[in-house]
Amino acid sequence: IVQDMRYATPNNFMGKTLAGYKKGECILNYDTAIALKNVQQDLAADNQTLVVFDCYRPRKAVLNMVDWVNSGDGFNKKYFPATHQSKLIQDGYISDKSNHSRGYTVDLAIAPIRKPWVKWWRPNVCGNRRDPQSLNFGTPFDCFDKKTATDDKSISQTSQKNRQKLKALMEKHGFRNYSEEWWHYTLRLQPQDAPFYDFDVQ
């Protein structure tokens, strides 16, 4: 599985490495990791791979995002062209208490297998059809826009099919999708009282 962990780099909507990311490593609850491994095995038969953008997210990084939303510094408005920065929590694009901090949630896409994998750095523009090297999902990861809803019909047929392929594979192996973000999945077996963690990614 390719790790392109955006919050461990400045290549994200805040334009800086987030608090708690000492390294770009995907950390997950054990059951979640095994389920993701099973998805990857299905994709390998098609010479494709998962690309993970975020996995476990320290609580301090979540609070970092919340502070940024409230700061109004407006870095790279191209991540959220149709809404105001101050409404990103209210509109459901950023959470002030994220399941990512529990270790059962992952943000990801599908890409053809390539070696070596190149971690491109460029501003995320919601008008771009995809992140470099991934399949066409209609928008890049972390585009805060209505077009990122998994079942959005305004994107191309190819993009819709790719979203549904990802959804079907993830659901087959026990994940549920957050309907407003095509890339966001949580293991269905996550206990309701699963704790929120704040250790560093390293």
CSV table of N, CA, C and O in Angstrom, one decimal, residues 28-90:
chain,number,residue,atom,x,y,z
A,28,LEU,N,-2.9,2.2,12.1
A,28,LEU,CA,-4.3,1.9,12.2
A,28,LEU,C,-4.5,0.8,13.3
A,28,LEU,O,-3.6,0.1,13.6
A,29,ASN,N,-5.7,0.8,13.8
A,29,ASN,CA,-6.1,-0.3,14.7
A,29,ASN,C,-5.8,-1.6,13.9
A,29,ASN,O,-6.0,-1.7,12.7
A,30,TYR,N,-5.5,-2.7,14.7
A,30,TYR,CA,-5.1,-4.0,14.0
A,30,TYR,C,-6.2,-4.5,13.1
A,30,TYR,O,-5.9,-4.9,11.9
A,31,ASP,N,-7.4,-4.6,13.5
A,31,ASP,CA,-8.5,-5.1,12.7
A,31,ASP,C,-8.7,-4.3,11.4
A,31,ASP,O,-9.0,-4.8,10.3
A,32,THR,N,-8.5,-3.0,11.6
A,32,THR,CA,-8.6,-2.1,10.4
A,32,THR,C,-7.5,-2.3,9.4
A,32,THR,O,-7.7,-2.4,8.2
A,33,ALA,N,-6.3,-2.5,9.9
A,33,ALA,CA,-5.2,-2.8,9.0
A,33,ALA,C,-5.3,-4.1,8.3
A,33,ALA,O,-5.0,-4.1,7.1
A,34,ILE,N,-5.8,-5.1,8.9
A,34,ILE,CA,-6.0,-6.4,8.3
A,34,ILE,C,-7.1,-6.3,7.2
A,34,ILE,O,-7.0,-6.8,6.1
A,35,ALA,N,-8.2,-5.6,7.5
A,35,ALA,CA,-9.2,-5.4,6.5
A,35,ALA,C,-8.7,-4.6,5.3
A,35,ALA,O,-9.0,-4.9,4.2
A,36,LEU,N,-7.8,-3.6,5.6
A,36,LEU,CA,-7.3,-2.8,4.4
A,36,LEU,C,-6.3,-3.7,3.6
A,36,LEU,O,-6.3,-3.6,2.4
A,37,LYS,N,-5.6,-4.6,4.3
A,37,LYS,CA,-4.7,-5.5,3.6
A,37,LYS,C,-5.6,-6.4,2.6
A,37,LYS,O,-5.1,-6.7,1.5
A,38,ASN,N,-6.8,-6.8,3.0
A,38,ASN,CA,-7.6,-7.6,2.2
A,38,ASN,C,-8.1,-6.9,1.0
A,38,ASN,O,-8.3,-7.4,-0.1
A,39,VAL,N,-8.4,-5.6,1.2
A,39,VAL,CA,-8.8,-4.7,0.0
A,39,VAL,C,-7.6,-4.7,-1.0
A,39,VAL,O,-7.8,-4.8,-2.2
A,40,GLN,N,-6.4,-4.5,-0.4
A,40,GLN,CA,-5.2,-4.4,-1.3
A,40,GLN,C,-5.0,-5.7,-2.1
A,40,GLN,O,-4.6,-5.6,-3.3
A,41,GLN,N,-5.3,-6.8,-1.5
A,41,GLN,CA,-5.1,-8.1,-2.2
A,41,GLN,C,-6.0,-8.2,-3.4
A,41,GLN,O,-5.7,-8.7,-4.4
A,42,ASP,N,-7.3,-7.7,-3.2
A,42,ASP,CA,-8.2,-7.7,-4.3
A,42,ASP,C,-7.7,-6.8,-5.4
A,42,ASP,O,-7.9,-7.2,-6.6
A,43,LEU,N,-7.2,-5.7,-5.1
A,43,LEU,CA,-6.7,-4.7,-6.1
A,43,LEU,C,-5.5,-5.2,-6.9
A,43,LEU,O,-5.3,-5.0,-8.1
A,44,ALA,N,-4.7,-6.0,-6.2
A,44,ALA,CA,-3.4,-6.5,-6.8
A,44,ALA,C,-3.7,-7.3,-8.0
A,44,ALA,O,-2.9,-7.4,-8.9
A,45,ALA,N,-4.8,-8.0,-8.0
A,45,ALA,CA,-5.2,-8.8,-9.1
A,45,ALA,C,-5.4,-8.0,-10.4
A,45,ALA,O,-5.3,-8.5,-11.5
A,46,ASP,N,-5.8,-6.7,-10.2
A,46,ASP,CA,-5.9,-5.8,-11.3
A,46,ASP,C,-4.7,-4.9,-11.6
A,46,ASP,O,-4.8,-3.9,-12.3
A,47,ASN,N,-3.6,-5.3,-10.9
A,47,ASN,CA,-2.4,-4.5,-11.0
A,47,ASN,C,-2.6,-3.0,-10.5
A,47,ASN,O,-2.1,-2.1,-11.1
A,48,GLN,N,-3.4,-3.0,-9.4
A,48,GLN,CA,-3.7,-1.7,-8.8
A,48,GLN,C,-3.3,-1.7,-7.4
A,48,GLN,O,-3.1,-2.8,-6.8
A,49,THR,N,-3.2,-0.5,-6.8
A,49,THR,CA,-2.8,-0.4,-5.3
A,49,THR,C,-3.7,0.7,-4.7
A,49,THR,O,-4.2,1.6,-5.3
A,50,LEU,N,-3.8,0.5,-3.4
A,50,LEU,CA,-4.4,1.6,-2.5
A,50,LEU,C,-3.3,2.7,-2.3
A,50,LEU,O,-2.1,2.3,-2.2
A,51,VAL,N,-3.7,3.9,-2.2
A,51,VAL,CA,-2.8,5.0,-1.8
A,51,VAL,C,-3.5,5.6,-0.6
A,51,VAL,O,-4.6,6.1,-0.7
A,52,VAL,N,-2.8,5.7,0.6
A,52,VAL,CA,-3.4,6.2,1.8
A,52,VAL,C,-2.9,7.7,2.0
A,52,VAL,O,-1.7,7.9,1.9
A,53,PHE,N,-3.8,8.6,2.2
A,53,PHE,CA,-3.5,10.0,2.5
A,53,PHE,C,-3.5,10.3,3.9
A,53,PHE,O,-2.8,11.2,4.4
A,54,ASP,N,-4.3,9.6,4.7
A,54,ASP,CA,-4.3,9.8,6.2
A,54,ASP,C,-4.9,8.6,6.8
A,54,ASP,O,-5.8,8.0,6.3
A,55,CYS,N,-4.4,8.3,8.0
A,55,CYS,CA,-4.9,7.1,8.8
A,55,CYS,C,-5.2,7.6,10.2
A,55,CYS,O,-6.0,8.5,10.4
A,56,TYR,N,-4.5,7.1,11.2
A,56,TYR,CA,-4.6,7.6,12.6
A,56,TYR,C,-4.1,9.1,12.5
A,56,TYR,O,-3.1,9.4,11.9
A,57,ARG,N,-4.9,9.9,13.2
A,57,ARG,CA,-4.6,11.4,13.3
A,57,ARG,C,-4.6,11.8,14.7
A,57,ARG,O,-5.6,11.7,15.4
A,58,PRO,N,-3.4,12.2,15.2
A,58,PRO,CA,-3.4,12.6,16.6
A,58,PRO,C,-4.4,13.7,17.0
A,58,PRO,O,-4.7,14.5,16.1
A,59,ARG,N,-4.9,13.6,18.2
A,59,ARG,CA,-5.9,14.6,18.6
A,59,ARG,C,-5.4,16.0,18.5
A,59,ARG,O,-6.1,17.0,18.1
A,60,LYS,N,-4.1,16.2,18.7
A,60,LYS,CA,-3.5,17.5,18.6
A,60,LYS,C,-3.5,18.1,17.2
A,60,LYS,O,-3.6,19.3,16.9
A,61,ALA,N,-3.5,17.2,16.2
A,61,ALA,CA,-3.6,17.6,14.8
A,61,ALA,C,-5.0,18.0,14.5
A,61,ALA,O,-5.2,19.0,13.7
A,62,VAL,N,-6.0,17.3,15.0
A,62,VAL,CA,-7.4,17.7,14.9
A,62,VAL,C,-7.6,19.1,15.4
A,62,VAL,O,-8.2,20.0,14.8
A,63,LEU,N,-7.1,19.4,16.6
A,63,LEU,CA,-7.2,20.7,17.2
A,63,LEU,C,-6.4,21.8,16.4
A,63,LEU,O,-6.9,22.9,16.3
A,64,ASN,N,-5.4,21.3,15.8
A,64,ASN,CA,-4.6,22.2,14.9
A,64,ASN,C,-5.5,22.7,13.7
A,64,ASN,O,-5.5,23.8,13.3
A,65,MET,N,-6.3,21.7,13.2
A,65,MET,CA,-7.2,22.0,12.1
A,65,MET,C,-8.3,23.0,12.6
A,65,MET,O,-8.7,24.0,11.9
A,66,VAL,N,-8.8,22.7,13.8
A,66,VAL,CA,-9.9,23.6,14.3
A,66,VAL,C,-9.4,25.0,14.5
A,66,VAL,O,-10.1,26.0,14.2
A,67,ASP,N,-8.2,25.1,15.1
A,67,ASP,CA,-7.6,26.5,15.3
A,67,ASP,C,-7.5,27.2,13.9
A,67,ASP,O,-7.7,28.4,13.8
A,68,TRP,N,-7.0,26.4,12.9
A,68,TRP,CA,-6.9,27.0,11.6
A,68,TRP,C,-8.2,27.5,11.0
A,68,TRP,O,-8.3,28.6,10.4
A,69,VAL,N,-9.2,26.7,11.1
A,69,VAL,CA,-10.6,27.1,10.6
A,69,VAL,C,-11.0,28.4,11.3
A,69,VAL,O,-11.5,29.4,10.6
A,70,ASN,N,-10.7,28.5,12.6
A,70,ASN,CA,-11.1,29.7,13.3
A,70,ASN,C,-10.2,30.9,13.1
A,70,ASN,O,-10.6,32.1,13.4
A,71,SER,N,-9.0,30.7,12.6
A,71,SER,CA,-8.0,31.7,12.4
A,71,SER,C,-8.4,32.6,11.2
A,71,SER,O,-8.0,33.8,11.2
A,72,GLY,N,-9.0,32.0,10.2
A,72,GLY,CA,-9.4,32.8,9.0
A,72,GLY,C,-8.2,33.2,8.2
A,72,GLY,O,-8.3,34.2,7.5
A,73,ASP,N,-7.0,32.5,8.2
A,73,ASP,CA,-5.9,33.0,7.5
A,73,ASP,C,-6.0,32.7,6.0
A,73,ASP,O,-5.3,33.2,5.2
A,74,GLY,N,-7.0,31.8,5.6
A,74,GLY,CA,-7.4,31.7,4.2
A,74,GLY,C,-6.3,31.1,3.3
A,74,GLY,O,-6.4,31.3,2.1
A,75,PHE,N,-5.4,30.3,3.8
A,75,PHE,CA,-4.4,29.7,3.0
A,75,PHE,C,-5.0,28.8,1.9
A,75,PHE,O,-5.8,28.0,2.1
A,76,ASN,N,-4.6,29.1,0.6
A,76,ASN,CA,-5.0,28.3,-0.5
A,76,ASN,C,-6.5,28.1,-0.6
A,76,ASN,O,-7.0,27.0,-0.4
A,77,LYS,N,-7.2,29.1,-0.8
A,77,LYS,CA,-8.7,29.1,-1.0
A,77,LYS,C,-9.1,28.1,-2.0
A,77,LYS,O,-10.3,27.7,-2.0
A,78,LYS,N,-8.2,27.7,-2.9
A,78,LYS,CA,-8.6,26.7,-3.9
A,78,LYS,C,-9.0,25.4,-3.4
A,78,LYS,O,-9.6,24.5,-4.1
A,79,TYR,N,-8.7,25.1,-2.1
A,79,TYR,CA,-9.2,23.9,-1.5
A,79,TYR,C,-10.7,23.9,-1.1
A,79,TYR,O,-11.3,22.9,-1.0
A,80,PHE,N,-11.2,25.1,-1.0
A,80,PHE,CA,-12.6,25.3,-0.6
A,80,PHE,C,-13.2,26.5,-1.4
A,80,PHE,O,-13.6,27.5,-0.8
A,81,PRO,N,-13.4,26.4,-2.7
A,81,PRO,CA,-13.8,27.5,-3.5
A,81,PRO,C,-15.2,28.0,-3.3
A,81,PRO,O,-15.6,29.1,-3.6
A,82,ALA,N,-16.1,27.1,-2.8
A,82,ALA,CA,-17.5,27.4,-2.8
A,82,ALA,C,-18.1,27.6,-1.4
A,82,ALA,O,-19.3,27.7,-1.1
A,83,THR,N,-17.2,27.7,-0.4
A,83,THR,CA,-17.6,27.9,1.0
A,83,THR,C,-16.6,28.8,1.7
A,83,THR,O,-15.5,29.1,1.2
A,84,HIS,N,-16.9,29.3,2.9
A,84,HIS,CA,-16.0,30.1,3.6
A,84,HIS,C,-15.3,29.3,4.6
A,84,HIS,O,-15.8,28.3,5.2
A,85,GLN,N,-14.0,29.6,4.8
A,85,GLN,CA,-13.2,28.9,5.8
A,85,GLN,C,-13.8,28.7,7.1
A,85,GLN,O,-13.7,27.6,7.7
A,86,SER,N,-14.5,29.7,7.6
A,86,SER,CA,-15.1,29.6,9.0
A,86,SER,C,-16.2,28.6,9.0
A,86,SER,O,-16.7,28.3,10.1
A,87,LYS,N,-16.7,28.2,7.9
A,87,LYS,CA,-17.9,27.2,7.9
A,87,LYS,C,-17.5,25.8,7.6
A,87,LYS,O,-18.3,24.9,7.4
A,88,LEU,N,-16.2,25.5,7.5
A,88,LEU,CA,-15.7,24.2,7.1
A,88,LEU,C,-16.1,23.1,8.1
A,88,LEU,O,-16.3,22.0,7.8
A,89,ILE,N,-16.1,23.5,9.4
A,89,ILE,CA,-16.6,22.5,10.4
A,89,ILE,C,-18.1,22.4,10.4
A,89,ILE,O,-18.7,21.3,10.3
A,90,GLN,N,-18.8,23.5,10.3
A,90,GLN,CA,-20.3,23.5,10.2
A,90,GLN,C,-20.8,22.7,9.0
A,90,GLN,O,-21.8,22.0,9.1
